[in-house]
CSV table of C-alpha atoms in Angstrom, one decimal:
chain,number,residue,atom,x,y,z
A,1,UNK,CA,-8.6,-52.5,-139.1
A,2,UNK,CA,-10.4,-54.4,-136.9
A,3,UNK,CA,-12.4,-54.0,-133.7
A,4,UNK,CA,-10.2,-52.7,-130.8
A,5,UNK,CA,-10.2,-54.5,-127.9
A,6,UNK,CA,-9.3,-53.2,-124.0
A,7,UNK,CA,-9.0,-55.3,-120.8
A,8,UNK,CA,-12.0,-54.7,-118.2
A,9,UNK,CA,-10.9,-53.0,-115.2
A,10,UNK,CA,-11.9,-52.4,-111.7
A,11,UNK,CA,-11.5,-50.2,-109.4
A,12,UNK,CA,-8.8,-52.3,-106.8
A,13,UNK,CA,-6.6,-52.7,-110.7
A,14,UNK,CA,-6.9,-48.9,-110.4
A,15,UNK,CA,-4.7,-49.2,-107.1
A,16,UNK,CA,-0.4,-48.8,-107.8
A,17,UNK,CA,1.0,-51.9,-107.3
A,18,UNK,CA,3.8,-52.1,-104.3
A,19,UNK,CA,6.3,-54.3,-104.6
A,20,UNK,CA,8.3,-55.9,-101.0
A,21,UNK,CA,12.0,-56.3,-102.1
A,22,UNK,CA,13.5,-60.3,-101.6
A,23,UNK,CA,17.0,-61.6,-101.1
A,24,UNK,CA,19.1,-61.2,-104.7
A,25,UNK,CA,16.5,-58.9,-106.1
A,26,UNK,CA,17.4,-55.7,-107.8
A,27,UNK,CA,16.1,-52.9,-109.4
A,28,UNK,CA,16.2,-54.1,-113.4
A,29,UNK,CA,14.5,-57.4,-112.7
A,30,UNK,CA,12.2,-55.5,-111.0
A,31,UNK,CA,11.3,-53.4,-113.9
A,32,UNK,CA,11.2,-56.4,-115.8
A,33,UNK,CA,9.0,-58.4,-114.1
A,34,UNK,CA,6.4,-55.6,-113.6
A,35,UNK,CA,7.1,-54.1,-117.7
A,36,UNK,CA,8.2,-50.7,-116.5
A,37,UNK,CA,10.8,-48.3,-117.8
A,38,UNK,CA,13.8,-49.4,-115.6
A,39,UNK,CA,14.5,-45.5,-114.8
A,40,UNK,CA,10.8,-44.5,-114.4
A,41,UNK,CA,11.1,-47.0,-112.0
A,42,UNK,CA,13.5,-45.5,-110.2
A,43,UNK,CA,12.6,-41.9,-110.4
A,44,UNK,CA,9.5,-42.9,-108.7
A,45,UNK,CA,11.0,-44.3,-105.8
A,46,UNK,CA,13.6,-41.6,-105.0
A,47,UNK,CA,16.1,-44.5,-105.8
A,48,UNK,CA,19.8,-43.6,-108.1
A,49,UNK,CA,20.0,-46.5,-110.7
A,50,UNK,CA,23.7,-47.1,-108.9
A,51,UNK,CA,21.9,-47.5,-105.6
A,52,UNK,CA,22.0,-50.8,-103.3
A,53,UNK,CA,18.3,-51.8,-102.3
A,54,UNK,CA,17.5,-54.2,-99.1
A,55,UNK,CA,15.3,-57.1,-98.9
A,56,UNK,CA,12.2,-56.0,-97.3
A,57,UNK,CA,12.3,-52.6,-98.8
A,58,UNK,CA,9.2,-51.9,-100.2
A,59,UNK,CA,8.9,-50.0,-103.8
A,60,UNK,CA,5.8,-48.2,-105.2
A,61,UNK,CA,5.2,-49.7,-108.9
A,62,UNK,CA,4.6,-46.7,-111.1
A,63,UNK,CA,0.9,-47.4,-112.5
A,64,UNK,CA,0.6,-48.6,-116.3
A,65,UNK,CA,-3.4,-48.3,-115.6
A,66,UNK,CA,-3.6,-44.6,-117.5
A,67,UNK,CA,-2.8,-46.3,-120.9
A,68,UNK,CA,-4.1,-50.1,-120.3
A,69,UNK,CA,-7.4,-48.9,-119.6
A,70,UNK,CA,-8.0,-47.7,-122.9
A,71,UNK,CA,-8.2,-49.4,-126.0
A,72,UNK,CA,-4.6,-50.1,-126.6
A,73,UNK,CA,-4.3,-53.1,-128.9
A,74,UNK,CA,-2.5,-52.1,-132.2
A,75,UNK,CA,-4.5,-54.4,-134.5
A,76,UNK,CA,-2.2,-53.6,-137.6
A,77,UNK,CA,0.4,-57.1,-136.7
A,78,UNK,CA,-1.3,-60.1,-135.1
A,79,UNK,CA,-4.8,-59.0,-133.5
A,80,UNK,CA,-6.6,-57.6,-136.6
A,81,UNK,CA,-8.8,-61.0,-137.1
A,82,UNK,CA,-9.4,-61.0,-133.1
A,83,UNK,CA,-12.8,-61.4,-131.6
A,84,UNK,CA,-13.3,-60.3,-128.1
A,85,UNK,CA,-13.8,-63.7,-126.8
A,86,UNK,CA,-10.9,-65.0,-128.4
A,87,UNK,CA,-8.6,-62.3,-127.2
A,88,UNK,CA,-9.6,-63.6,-123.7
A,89,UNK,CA,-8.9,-66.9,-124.4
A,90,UNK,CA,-5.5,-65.4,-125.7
A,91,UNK,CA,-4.6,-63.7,-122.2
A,92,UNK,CA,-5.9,-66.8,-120.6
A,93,UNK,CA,-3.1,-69.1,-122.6
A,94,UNK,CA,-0.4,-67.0,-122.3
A,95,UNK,CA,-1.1,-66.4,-118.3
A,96,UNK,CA,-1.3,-70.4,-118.0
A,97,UNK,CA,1.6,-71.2,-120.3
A,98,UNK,CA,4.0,-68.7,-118.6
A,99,UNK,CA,3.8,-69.7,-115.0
A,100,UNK,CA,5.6,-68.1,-112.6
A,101,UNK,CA,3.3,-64.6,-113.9
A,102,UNK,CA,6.2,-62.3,-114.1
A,103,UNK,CA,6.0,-59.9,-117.3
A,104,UNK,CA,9.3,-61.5,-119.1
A,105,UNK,CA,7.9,-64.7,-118.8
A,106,UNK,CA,4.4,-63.9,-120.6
A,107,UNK,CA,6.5,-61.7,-123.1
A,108,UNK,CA,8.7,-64.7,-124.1
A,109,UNK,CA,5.4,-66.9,-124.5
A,110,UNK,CA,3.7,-64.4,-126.7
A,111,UNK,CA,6.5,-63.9,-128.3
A,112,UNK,CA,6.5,-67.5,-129.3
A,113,UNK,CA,2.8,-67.3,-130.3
A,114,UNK,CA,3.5,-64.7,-132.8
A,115,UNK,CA,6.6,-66.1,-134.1
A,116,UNK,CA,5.0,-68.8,-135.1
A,117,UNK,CA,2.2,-66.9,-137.1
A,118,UNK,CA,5.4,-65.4,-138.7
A,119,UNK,CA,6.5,-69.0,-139.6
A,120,UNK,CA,3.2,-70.0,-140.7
A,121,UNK,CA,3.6,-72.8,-138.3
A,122,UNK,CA,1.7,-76.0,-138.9
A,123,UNK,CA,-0.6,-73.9,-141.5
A,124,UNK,CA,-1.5,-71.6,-138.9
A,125,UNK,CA,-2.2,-67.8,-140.1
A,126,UNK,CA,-3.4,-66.0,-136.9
A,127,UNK,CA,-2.2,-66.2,-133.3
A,128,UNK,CA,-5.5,-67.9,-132.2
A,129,UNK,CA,-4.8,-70.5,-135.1
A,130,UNK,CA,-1.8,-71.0,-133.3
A,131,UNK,CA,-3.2,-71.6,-129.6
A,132,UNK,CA,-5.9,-73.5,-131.2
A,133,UNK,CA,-3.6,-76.0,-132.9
A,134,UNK,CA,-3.9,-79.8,-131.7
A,135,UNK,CA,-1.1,-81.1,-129.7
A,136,UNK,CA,0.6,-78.0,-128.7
A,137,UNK,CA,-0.5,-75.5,-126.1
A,138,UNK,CA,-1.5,-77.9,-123.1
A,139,UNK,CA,-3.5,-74.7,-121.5
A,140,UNK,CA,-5.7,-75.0,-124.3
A,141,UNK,CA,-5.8,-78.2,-125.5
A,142,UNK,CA,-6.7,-79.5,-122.2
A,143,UNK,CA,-8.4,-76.5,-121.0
A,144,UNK,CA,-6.3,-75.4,-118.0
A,145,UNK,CA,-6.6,-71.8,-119.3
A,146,UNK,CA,-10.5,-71.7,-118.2
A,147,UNK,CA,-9.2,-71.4,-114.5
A,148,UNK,CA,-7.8,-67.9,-115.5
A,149,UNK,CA,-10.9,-66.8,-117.6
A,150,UNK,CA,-12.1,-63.1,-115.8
A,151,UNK,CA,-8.8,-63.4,-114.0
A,152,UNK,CA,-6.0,-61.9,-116.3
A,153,UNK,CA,-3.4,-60.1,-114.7
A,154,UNK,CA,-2.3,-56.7,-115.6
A,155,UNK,CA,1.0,-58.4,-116.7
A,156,UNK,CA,-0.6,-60.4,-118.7
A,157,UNK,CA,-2.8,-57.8,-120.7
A,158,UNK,CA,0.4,-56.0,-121.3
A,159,UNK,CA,2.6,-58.8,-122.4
A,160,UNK,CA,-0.4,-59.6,-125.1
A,161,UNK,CA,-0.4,-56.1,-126.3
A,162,UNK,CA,2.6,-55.6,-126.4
A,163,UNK,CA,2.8,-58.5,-128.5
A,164,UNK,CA,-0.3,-57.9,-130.7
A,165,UNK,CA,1.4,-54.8,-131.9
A,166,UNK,CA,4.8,-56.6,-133.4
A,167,UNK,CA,6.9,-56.2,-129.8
A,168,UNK,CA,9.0,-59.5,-129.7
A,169,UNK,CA,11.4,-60.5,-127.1
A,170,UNK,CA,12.7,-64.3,-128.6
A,171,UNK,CA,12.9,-65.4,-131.3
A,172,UNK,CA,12.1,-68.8,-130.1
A,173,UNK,CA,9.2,-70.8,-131.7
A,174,UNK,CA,9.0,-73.4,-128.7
A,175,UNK,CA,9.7,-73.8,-124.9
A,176,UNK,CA,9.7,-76.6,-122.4
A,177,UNK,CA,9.3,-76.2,-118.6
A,178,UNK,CA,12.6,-75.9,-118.0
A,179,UNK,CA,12.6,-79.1,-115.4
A,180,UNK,CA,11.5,-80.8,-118.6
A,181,UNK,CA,14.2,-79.3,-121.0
A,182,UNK,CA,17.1,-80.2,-118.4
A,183,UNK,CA,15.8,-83.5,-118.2
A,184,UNK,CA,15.2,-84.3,-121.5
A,185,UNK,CA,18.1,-82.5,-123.7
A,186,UNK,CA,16.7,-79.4,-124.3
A,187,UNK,CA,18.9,-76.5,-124.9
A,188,UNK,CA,17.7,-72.6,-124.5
A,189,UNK,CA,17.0,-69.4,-123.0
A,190,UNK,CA,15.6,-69.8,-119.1
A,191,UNK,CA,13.0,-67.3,-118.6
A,192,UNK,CA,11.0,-67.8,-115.6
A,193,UNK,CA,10.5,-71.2,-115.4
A,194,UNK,CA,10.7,-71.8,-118.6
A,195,UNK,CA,13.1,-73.1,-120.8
A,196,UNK,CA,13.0,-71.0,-124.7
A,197,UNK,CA,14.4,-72.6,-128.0
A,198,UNK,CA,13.8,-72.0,-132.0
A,199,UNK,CA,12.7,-75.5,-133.2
């Protein structure tokens, strides 16, 4: 196996994350968008699964630090072949390429990265191949990502495991803004911005 990377921490990442609840919000995109366990979620707000919540109700976010702050990537699937440096870069790509920041979004992205290891897309055999590839991940290729460099969410890190250890949630192999897919005859999943597609 290879080396096994962990995300820095500080101590304000330390701090659980509250969450001020919007207009049309409820609790399952909540858990979605944070990558908690949709009844955890609940549990640790006093909250019934059944039960309405109001816009500017604010929730506790049960903290993920316990397990991100230790050396979590699984490096038998897609990280084995990982430097640290490059697993950066990695976080940094997904972070820019997803957008809006919300945990399905940089799922779906990663999800893309390492479907197309899978697919041996464009002769690519790892998922820093695949980032690295000319033409196809703007964040890289014209180095938009660097803005994000010591400035990865904890989203993010967990999206990236998640998806360094074999966790998928598309099959998809591409994706378009999804402004860009409307407008130009793409046809998907919408995920946060984005618009999801097997190509």
């Amino acid at each position: 196996a290879g080396s096994r990377i962990a995300p820095s921490q500080t101590d304000a990442s330390m701090q659980a994350a509250t969450y001020t609840i919007q207009s049309g919000d409820n609790l399952y995109r909540i858990a979605l968008n944070y990558g908690v366990n949709l009844q955890e979620l609940a549990n640790y707000n006093n909250l019934l699964l059944e039960q309405t919540i109001y816009p500017g109700q604010v929730l506790t976010i049960p903290n993920q630090q316990a397990e991100s702050a230790q050396p979590v990537r699984n490096t038998s699937f897609y990280g084995d072949t990982l430097t640290q440096a490059e697993y950066e870069i990695l976080c940094a790509v997904v972070q820019q390429e997803a957008g809006a920041g919300n945990y399905a979004g940089l799922a779906a992205v990663m999800s893309v990265i390492t479907n197309r290891v899978d697919s041996n897309w464009m002769g690519a055999e790892s998922v820093y191949e695949v980032i690295t590839q000319p033409s196809q991940f703007e964040a890289y290729g014209a180095g938009h990502y660097l803005k994000h460099m010591g400035n990865i969410s904890e989203s993010t890190y967990q999206a990236v495991n998640s998806g360094l250890s074999g966790h998928k949630t598309t099959y998809a192999t591409s994706f378009r803004s999804t402004s860009y897919a409307q407008a130009n005859g793409y046809t998907g999943v919408d995920i946060d911005g984005n618009t999801f597609f097997i190509e």
